Coordinates of C-alpha atoms and ligand atoms in Angstrom, one line a residue:
X1179 CA -6.7 -16.3 17.9
X1180 CA -6.8 -12.8 16.1
X1181 CA -10.4 -10.7 16.8
X1182 CA -11.6 -9.5 13.7
X1183 CA -15.0 -7.3 13.9
X1184 CA -16.8 -7.6 10.3
X1185 CA -19.4 -4.8 9.7
X1186 CA -22.0 -5.8 7.5
X1187 CA -23.8 -2.7 5.5
X1188 CA -26.8 -2.7 3.6
X1189 CA -25.6 -4.3 -0.1
X1190 CA -27.0 -6.7 -2.2
X1191 CA -22.9 -7.8 -1.7
X1192 CA -24.0 -8.9 2.3
X1193 CA -24.1 -12.6 0.7
X1194 CA -20.7 -12.3 0.4
X1195 CA -19.5 -11.1 3.1
X1196 CA -20.7 -14.8 4.6
X1197 CA -18.1 -16.0 2.2
X1198 CA -15.5 -13.4 4.0
X1199 CA -16.7 -14.6 7.3
X1200 CA -15.7 -18.4 6.6
X1201 CA -12.3 -17.4 4.9
X1202 CA -11.2 -15.6 7.7
X1203 CA -12.9 -18.6 10.3
X1204 CA -10.7 -20.9 7.9
X1205 CA -7.6 -18.7 8.8
X1206 CA -8.5 -19.4 12.3
X1207 CA -9.7 -15.7 13.4
X1208 CA -12.2 -15.2 15.7
X1209 CA -14.8 -12.9 13.9
X1210 CA -17.9 -11.3 15.5
X1211 CA -20.1 -9.3 13.4
X1212 CA -21.7 -6.5 13.8
X1213 CA -24.6 -5.7 10.6
X1214 CA -26.4 -2.3 10.2
X1215 CA -30.1 -2.8 10.3
X1216 CA -30.3 -2.6 6.1
X1217 CA -28.0 -5.1 6.0
X1218 CA -30.3 -7.4 8.0
X1219 CA -32.2 -7.0 5.1
X1220 CA -30.3 -9.0 2.7
X1221 CA -28.2 -11.7 5.4
X1222 CA -30.2 -12.1 8.5
X1223 CA -28.9 -12.5 11.7
X1224 CA -30.1 -16.3 11.6
X1225 CA -27.5 -16.7 9.6
X1226 CA -24.8 -14.7 11.0
X1227 CA -25.6 -16.6 14.4
X1228 CA -25.2 -19.9 13.3
X1229 CA -21.7 -19.3 11.5
X1230 CA -20.3 -17.0 14.6
X1231 CA -22.0 -18.5 17.7
X1232 CA -22.7 -14.9 18.8
X1233 CA -25.1 -12.7 18.7
X1234 CA -24.8 -10.0 16.1
X1235 CA -24.9 -6.9 17.0
X1236 CA -27.5 -4.1 15.4
X1237 CA -27.9 -1.5 17.8
X1238 CA -26.7 0.8 20.5
X1239 CA -29.0 0.1 23.0
X1240 CA -30.3 -3.6 22.7
X1241 CA -27.8 -5.8 23.7
X1242 CA -27.9 -6.2 27.8
X1243 CA -24.9 -7.8 28.8
X1244 CA -22.9 -4.9 26.8
X1245 CA -23.5 -1.3 28.4
X1246 CA -21.4 0.6 26.0
X1247 CA -21.8 -1.8 22.8
X1248 CA -19.8 0.5 20.3
X1249 CA -16.9 1.0 22.6
X1250 CA -16.8 -2.7 23.7
X1251 CA -16.5 -4.2 20.2
X1252 CA -14.2 -0.8 18.7
X1253 CA -11.6 -2.0 21.5
X1254 CA -12.2 -6.0 21.0
X1255 CA -11.1 -5.9 17.5
X1256 CA -7.4 -6.6 16.3
X1257 CA -8.5 -5.5 12.8
X1258 CA -11.8 -4.4 11.6
X1259 CA -13.1 -4.8 8.4
X1260 CA -16.3 -3.4 6.5
X1261 CA -17.8 -5.8 3.7
X1262 CA -19.4 -4.4 1.7
X1263 CA -19.0 -0.6 2.4
X1264 CA -22.2 1.2 0.9
X1265 CA -22.0 4.7 -0.4
X1266 CA -23.6 5.8 2.8
X1267 CA -21.4 4.1 5.4
X1268 CA -18.2 5.4 3.1
X1269 CA -19.9 9.3 3.7
X1270 CA -20.6 8.7 7.5
X1271 CA -16.8 7.2 7.8
X1272 CA -15.4 10.4 6.0
X1273 CA -17.0 12.8 7.9
X1274 CA -17.3 11.4 11.3
X1275 CA -21.0 11.3 11.4
X1276 CA -22.5 8.5 14.0
X1277 CA -26.2 7.6 13.7
X1278 CA -25.9 3.3 14.4
X1279 CA -23.7 1.2 15.8
X1280 CA -21.8 0.6 12.9
X1281 CA -20.5 4.2 12.0
X1282 CA -20.4 4.5 16.0
X1283 CA -18.2 1.6 16.1
X1284 CA -16.1 3.1 13.6
X1285 CA -15.6 6.1 15.2
X1286 CA -14.3 4.2 18.4
X1287 CA -12.0 2.0 16.6
X1288 CA -8.6 3.1 18.0
X1289 CA -5.8 4.6 15.5
X1290 CA -3.7 1.8 15.9
X1291 CA -6.0 -0.8 14.7
X1292 CA -6.0 -1.5 11.1
X1293 CA -9.3 -1.0 9.2
X1294 CA -9.8 -2.5 5.6
X1295 CA -13.0 -1.2 3.6
X1296 CA -14.2 -3.0 0.8
X1297 CA -16.8 -1.1 -1.2
X1298 CA -19.4 -2.4 -3.2
X1299 CA -22.1 -0.7 -5.1
X1300 CA -23.7 0.8 -8.6
X1301 CA -21.3 2.3 -10.8
X1302 CA -22.3 6.2 -10.9
X1303 CA -23.0 5.6 -6.9
X1304 CA -19.0 4.3 -6.9
X1305 CA -17.9 6.7 -9.6
X1306 CA -19.9 9.9 -7.8
X1307 CA -17.3 13.2 -7.0
X1308 CA -19.2 12.5 -3.1
X1309 CA -18.3 9.2 -3.0
X1310 CA -14.5 9.6 -4.5
X1311 CA -14.3 12.3 -2.3
X1312 CA -14.8 10.7 0.9
X1313 CA -13.0 7.5 -0.4
X1314 CA -9.8 9.2 -0.9
X1315 CA -10.5 10.9 2.9
X1316 CA -10.5 7.7 4.3
X1317 CA -7.7 6.4 2.6
X1318 CA -5.7 9.5 3.6
X1319 CA -6.2 8.4 7.2
X1320 CA -4.1 4.7 6.7
X1321 CA -7.4 2.9 6.2
X1322 CA -7.0 0.1 3.5
X1323 CA -9.6 0.1 0.7
X1324 CA -9.7 -3.4 -1.1
X1325 CA -11.9 -1.6 -4.5
X1326 CA -14.5 -2.7 -6.2
X1327 CA -13.5 -4.1 -9.5
X1328 CA -15.0 -4.0 -12.9
X1329 CA -18.0 -6.6 -13.3
X1330 CA -21.8 -7.1 -14.1
X1331 CA -23.7 -5.7 -11.5
X1332 CA -27.2 -6.3 -9.4
X1333 CA -28.8 -3.3 -10.9
X1334 CA -28.0 -5.2 -14.6
X1335 CA -25.1 -2.4 -15.1
X1336 CA -22.0 -3.0 -16.4
X1337 CA -19.0 -1.2 -14.9
X1338 CA -16.6 -1.1 -11.5
X1339 CA -18.9 -1.2 -8.4
X1340 CA -18.4 -5.3 -8.0
X1341 CA -17.2 -6.2 -4.5
X1342 CA -13.5 -7.5 -5.1
X1343 CA -13.0 -11.0 -5.0
X1344 CA -13.5 -12.6 -1.3
X1345 CA -9.7 -14.1 -1.5
X1346 CA -8.6 -10.5 -1.9
X1347 CA -10.6 -9.3 1.0
X1348 CA -9.8 -12.1 3.1
X1349 CA -6.0 -12.2 2.2
X1350 CA -5.9 -8.1 3.2
X1351 CA -7.4 -8.3 6.7
X1352 CA -4.7 -11.1 7.4
X1353 CA -2.1 -8.8 5.9
X1354 CA -3.3 -6.0 8.3
X1355 CA -3.8 -8.3 11.6
X1356 CA 0.0 -9.7 10.7
X1357 CA 1.0 -6.5 11.3
X1358 CA -0.4 -6.9 14.9
X1359 CA 1.7 -9.5 15.5
X1360 CA 4.1 -9.9 13.5
X1361 CA 6.8 -7.2 14.3
X1362 CA 9.7 -8.9 13.2
X1363 CA 11.4 -5.1 12.3
X1364 CA 10.5 -3.3 15.3
X1365 CA 13.2 -1.0 16.5
X1366 CA 14.6 -0.8 12.7
X1367 CA 14.1 2.2 10.5
X1368 CA 13.4 1.6 7.1
X1369 CA 13.9 4.4 4.2
X1370 CA 11.9 3.6 1.0
X1371 CA 12.0 5.7 -2.4
X1372 CA 9.0 5.5 -4.6
X1373 CA 7.6 6.9 -7.5
X1374 CA 9.0 8.9 -10.5
X1375 CA 10.6 12.2 -10.5
X1376 CA 9.6 15.4 -12.4
X1377 CA 12.6 17.5 -13.9
X1378 CA 11.7 20.6 -15.2
X1379 CA 11.8 22.0 -18.2
X1380 CA 10.0 25.4 -17.2
X1381 CA 7.7 26.7 -14.7
X1382 CA 4.8 24.1 -16.2
X1383 CA 6.7 21.6 -18.0
X1384 CA 8.6 18.7 -17.0
X1385 CA 10.5 15.1 -18.1
X1386 CA 8.9 12.6 -16.0
X1387 CA 8.5 8.6 -16.4
X1388 CA 5.4 6.2 -16.4
X1389 CA 6.0 5.0 -12.5
X1390 CA 2.8 4.8 -10.3
X1391 CA 4.9 4.5 -6.9
X1392 CA 2.5 1.3 -5.9
X1393 CA 5.6 -1.2 -5.4
X1394 CA 7.8 1.4 -3.3
X1395 CA 4.2 2.3 -1.0
X1396 CA 3.5 -1.4 -0.8
X1397 CA 7.2 -1.8 0.8
X1398 CA 6.3 0.8 2.9
X1399 CA 3.3 -0.1 3.7
X1400 CA 4.9 -3.6 4.8
X1401 CA 7.7 -2.6 6.7
X1402 CA 5.5 -0.5 9.1
X1403 CA 3.1 -3.2 9.7
X1404 CA 6.4 -5.2 10.5
X1405 CA 6.7 -2.5 13.2
X1406 CA 9.5 -0.3 11.5
X1407 CA 9.9 3.3 11.3
X1408 CA 9.4 3.7 8.0
X1409 CA 10.1 7.2 6.5
X1410 CA 8.9 7.1 2.3
X1411 CA 10.7 10.0 0.3
X1412 CA 8.2 9.8 -2.7
X1413 CA 8.0 11.8 -6.1
X1414 CA 4.8 12.7 -7.7
X1415 CA 2.4 9.9 -7.1
X1416 CA -1.5 9.9 -6.5
X1417 CA -1.3 7.3 -3.9
X1418 CA -2.3 8.0 -0.2
X1419 CA 0.4 8.1 2.8
X1420 CA 0.2 4.7 4.2
X1421 CA -0.7 3.7 7.7
X1422 CA 2.5 4.4 10.3
X1423 CA 4.4 5.5 7.5
X1424 CA 6.3 9.0 7.2
X1425 CA 6.2 10.4 4.3
X1426 CA 8.8 12.7 2.9
X1427 CA 7.1 14.5 -0.7
X1428 CA 9.5 15.6 -3.3
X1429 CA 9.8 16.3 -7.3
X1430 CA 12.7 16.2 -8.5
X1431 CA 16.1 13.8 -8.2
X1432 CA 17.9 16.3 -6.5
X1433 CA 15.0 16.8 -4.1
X1434 CA 15.2 13.0 -3.6
X1435 CA 18.8 12.8 -3.2
X1436 CA 18.8 15.5 -0.5
X1437 CA 15.9 13.8 1.8
X1438 CA 17.4 10.6 1.3
X1439 CA 21.0 11.9 2.1
X1440 CA 19.5 13.4 5.2
X1441 CA 17.3 10.3 6.2
X1442 CA 20.1 7.5 5.5
X1443 CA 22.9 8.3 8.2
X1444 CA 19.8 7.0 10.6
X1445 CA 18.7 4.3 8.7
X1446 CA 19.2 0.2 8.6
X1447 CA 17.8 -0.4 5.9
X1448 CA 17.2 1.5 2.5
X1449 CA 15.1 0.5 -0.4
X1450 CA 15.5 2.2 -3.6
X1451 CA 12.2 1.6 -5.6
X1452 CA 11.7 4.9 -7.2
X1453 CA 12.5 5.3 -10.8
X1454 CA 14.8 8.2 -10.4
X1455 CA 15.2 10.5 -13.5
X1456 CA 18.7 9.9 -15.2
X1457 CA 18.9 13.3 -16.5
X1458 CA 17.5 16.4 -16.0
X1459 CA 17.8 20.0 -18.1
X1460 CA 20.4 21.6 -17.4
X1461 CA 19.2 25.0 -17.5
X1462 CA 15.2 25.0 -16.9
X1463 CA 14.1 28.4 -17.9
X1464 CA 12.4 30.6 -14.9
X1465 CA 9.5 31.9 -17.2
X1466 CA 7.1 29.6 -19.4
X1467 CA 9.2 29.1 -22.5
X1468 CA 6.8 30.5 -25.7
X1469 CA 6.6 28.5 -28.7
X1470 CA 7.1 31.6 -31.0
X1471 CA 10.0 33.7 -29.8
X1472 CA 12.1 30.7 -28.3
X1473 CA 12.3 28.3 -30.8
X1474 CA 13.0 25.0 -28.7
X1475 CA 14.9 22.6 -31.0
X1476 CA 16.7 20.8 -28.3
X1477 CA 16.8 20.7 -24.0
X1478 CA 20.3 20.1 -23.0
X1479 CA 20.9 17.2 -20.2
X1480 CA 22.8 17.0 -17.3
X1481 CA 23.0 13.7 -15.4
X1482 CA 21.2 13.2 -12.1
X1483 CA 23.3 12.0 -9.3
X1484 CA 22.8 8.2 -8.5
X1485 CA 20.9 8.1 -5.1
X1486 CA 21.3 4.4 -4.9
X1487 CA 24.9 4.1 -5.6
X1488 CA 25.3 6.8 -3.2
X1489 CA 24.0 4.7 -0.7
X1490 CA 26.0 1.4 -1.7
X1491 CA 29.1 3.5 -0.9
X1492 CA 27.8 4.8 2.3
X1493 CA 26.4 1.8 3.5
X1494 CA 29.4 1.4 6.4
X1495 CA 29.6 4.5 7.1
X1496 CA 29.1 5.5 11.4
X1497 CA 30.0 2.1 12.2
X1498 CA 27.0 0.8 11.0
X1499 CA 26.0 -1.9 8.2
X1500 CA 23.2 -0.7 6.5
X1501 CA 21.5 -3.3 3.6
X1502 CA 21.0 -1.7 0.6
X1503 CA 18.4 -3.0 -1.9
X1504 CA 17.9 -1.3 -5.2
X1505 CA 15.5 -2.2 -8.4
X1506 CA 16.4 -3.0 -11.9
X1507 CA 13.6 -2.1 -14.6
X1508 CA 14.8 -4.0 -17.7
X1509 CA 13.6 -5.0 -20.8
X1510 CA 15.8 -7.6 -21.7
X1511 CA 18.5 -9.7 -20.2
X1512 CA 17.1 -9.0 -17.4
X1513 CA 19.7 -11.0 -14.4
X1514 CA 22.7 -10.1 -16.3
X1515 CA 21.6 -6.2 -16.3
X1516 CA 20.7 -6.9 -12.4
X1517 CA 24.0 -8.3 -11.3
X1518 CA 25.4 -5.4 -12.9
X1519 CA 23.9 -3.0 -10.8
X1520 CA 23.8 -5.2 -8.1
X1521 CA 28.0 -5.0 -7.8
X1522 CA 28.3 -0.8 -9.9
X1523 CA 25.7 0.1 -7.2
X1524 CA 27.6 -1.4 -4.1
X1525 CA 23.9 -3.1 -3.5
X1526 CA 23.0 -6.1 -1.4
X1527 CA 19.9 -7.2 -3.2
X1528 CA 18.6 -6.2 -6.6
X1529 CA 14.9 -6.5 -7.2
X1530 CA 15.2 -7.0 -10.8
X1531 CA 11.3 -6.6 -13.2
X1532 CA 10.8 -6.7 -16.6
X1533 CA 9.0 -3.9 -17.7
X1534 CA 8.2 -5.2 -21.1
X1535 CA 6.0 -7.9 -20.1
X1536 CA 1.8 -6.7 -19.2
X1537 CA 1.4 -8.1 -15.6
X1538 CA 4.3 -6.3 -14.6
X1539 CA 6.4 -3.2 -14.1
X1540 CA 4.7 0.6 -14.0
X1541 CA 1.3 1.0 -13.5
X1542 CA 0.2 -2.5 -12.5
X1543 CA -0.9 -4.5 -9.6
X1544 CA 0.8 -7.0 -9.8
X1545 CA 4.8 -7.7 -10.6
X1546 CA 7.0 -10.8 -11.4
X1547 CA 10.7 -9.9 -10.2
X1548 CA 13.9 -11.6 -9.9
X1549 CA 15.6 -11.2 -6.9
X1550 CA 19.3 -11.0 -7.2
X1551 CA 21.9 -11.5 -4.5
X1552 CA 25.6 -11.8 -5.0
X1553 CA 24.9 -15.2 -3.9
X1554 CA 22.0 -15.9 -6.2
X1555 CA 19.4 -15.8 -8.2
X1556 CA 15.4 -16.3 -7.0
X1557 CA 12.8 -15.7 -9.8
X1558 CA 9.4 -15.6 -8.2
X1559 CA 6.1 -16.1 -9.8
X1560 CA 3.8 -13.4 -10.6
X1561 CA 2.4 -12.1 -7.7
X1562 CA 0.5 -8.8 -6.2
X1563 CA 3.0 -6.2 -5.4
X1564 CA 2.2 -6.7 -1.8
X1565 CA 3.1 -10.4 -1.9
X1566 CA 6.4 -8.7 -3.8
X1567 CA 6.8 -6.7 -0.7
X1568 CA 6.6 -9.3 1.6
X1569 CA 9.1 -11.8 -0.1
X1570 CA 11.5 -8.4 -0.6
X1571 CA 11.1 -8.0 3.0
X1572 CA 11.7 -11.3 4.2
X1573 CA 15.0 -10.8 2.4
X1574 CA 15.3 -8.1 4.2
X1575 CA 15.1 -9.4 7.4
X1576 CA 17.8 -12.6 6.4
X1577 CA 20.3 -9.6 5.1
X1578 CA 19.9 -7.8 8.2
X1579 CA 20.7 -10.8 10.8
X1580 CA 24.0 -11.5 8.3
X1581 CA 25.1 -7.9 8.0
X1582 CA 24.9 -7.9 12.1
X1583 CA 26.8 -11.5 12.5
X1584 CA 29.4 -10.4 10.1
X1585 CA 29.5 -6.6 12.0
X1586 CA 30.5 -8.5 15.4
Ligands
CTP2319 N1 18.4 5.2 -9.3 C1 18.9 6.1 -8.3 N2 19.0 7.2 -8.3 C2 19.2 7.6 -10.1 C3 18.9 6.2 -11.1 C4 19.0 5.1 -10.0 O1 18.9 5.8 -6.9 N3 19.5 8.6 -10.3 C5 18.4 3.9 -8.7 C6 16.9 3.4 -8.7 O2 15.7 3.6 -7.5 C7 16.7 2.1 -9.0 C8 18.2 1.4 -9.7 O3 18.7 2.8 -9.4 O4 16.8 1.2 -8.0 C9 18.0 1.5 -10.9 O5 17.5 2.5 -11.6 P1 18.0 2.2 -13.4 O6 17.5 3.2 -13.7 O7 17.5 0.6 -13.7 O8 19.8 2.0 -13.4 P2 20.4 2.9 -14.2 O9 21.4 2.9 -13.6 O10 20.0 4.2 -14.9 O11 21.4 1.9 -15.4 P3 20.2 2.0 -16.7 O12 19.5 3.0 -17.3 O13 21.9 1.8 -17.8 O14 19.7 0.6 -17.2

């Protein structure tokens, strides 16, 4: 049974942590509960102990059976979940402050154990610079956040700060756990491109697009969870590096091409989710263009290298058969355009999405995609980008097995 340490902090949403516990138990997890003293003011030890059939841990000192409870709990767990994460525990996690069992156990969690954090608090506390900075610091270490949502809060305000839905928290924890057990891409090297590119007009201006990078980052995260070595070549985005992923940050299409071409020979799989600029200014100015003196009525553009097409053409070099996956963002005739890109760019799979839909494409957390392969078309329902990443990598694993069969 997968082992989850549930850390419950002192907030009104502690009662929802009970539902999270039940969800994890329904998914056959063995859960131990660690409550802060304040958490017990909201949901008492009797409730937790009745559900987990274990003593609920609260203190560094009171458990006679375990000499070092924080180390025992932190190393026992295959995944750690903090629900609700208060501003206080976030501040402690961000700076490594330890003054009770919860904060000490969290600092003692080995780097390879996934940690999932679901904050809930008053809107102003959530939006406070200090809290946001702490969240960014913690996320930069690869901790997964299930971010709070907007709603009617206990303090009678309406705003962001409400605990994310219980199902999302359970789902995220199960996904993190899967990474510990399902190592189906172990020994593989996966290259992912993500985000937009910025093409300089002058030192302070550029041409860009609305890509958030979320889809590519979800793929990189999922591949790392499945045990792959992952190189993520990322354009400028405001996302933190997923745990276990090597990120190479680039700005322009030509930098992305160089980074991708350097990594590709060692790869087994390349997934191009980036929204690479098709054109770049031919002669970017080396100084800031002045409105009055440098009348600008047109910018001459030249085509960038199509990175995906270059990978498709090189996928069998070096006696290796690599799997190449492209994306097709379309507003009309989705499958026809995707099939054209599949053939033209030498891909094994094209993930086509209709970017004119509200629930799909740039910046959204969900995506509705159609997987287009030479042997068929698979239209998926609207899914979270994490679920889409799972489906894409399931197909990639099939394609890898097939490619290797073909090379023998
Ligand atoms: N792509 C790339 N390098 C480029 C342009 C695109 O690697 N210079 C990749 C993207 O990462 C994506 C795929 O190509 O995987 C599809 O990009 P898209 O812009 O939709 O295709 P285009 O060939 O530009 O076709 P069109 O603009 O006519 O739709």
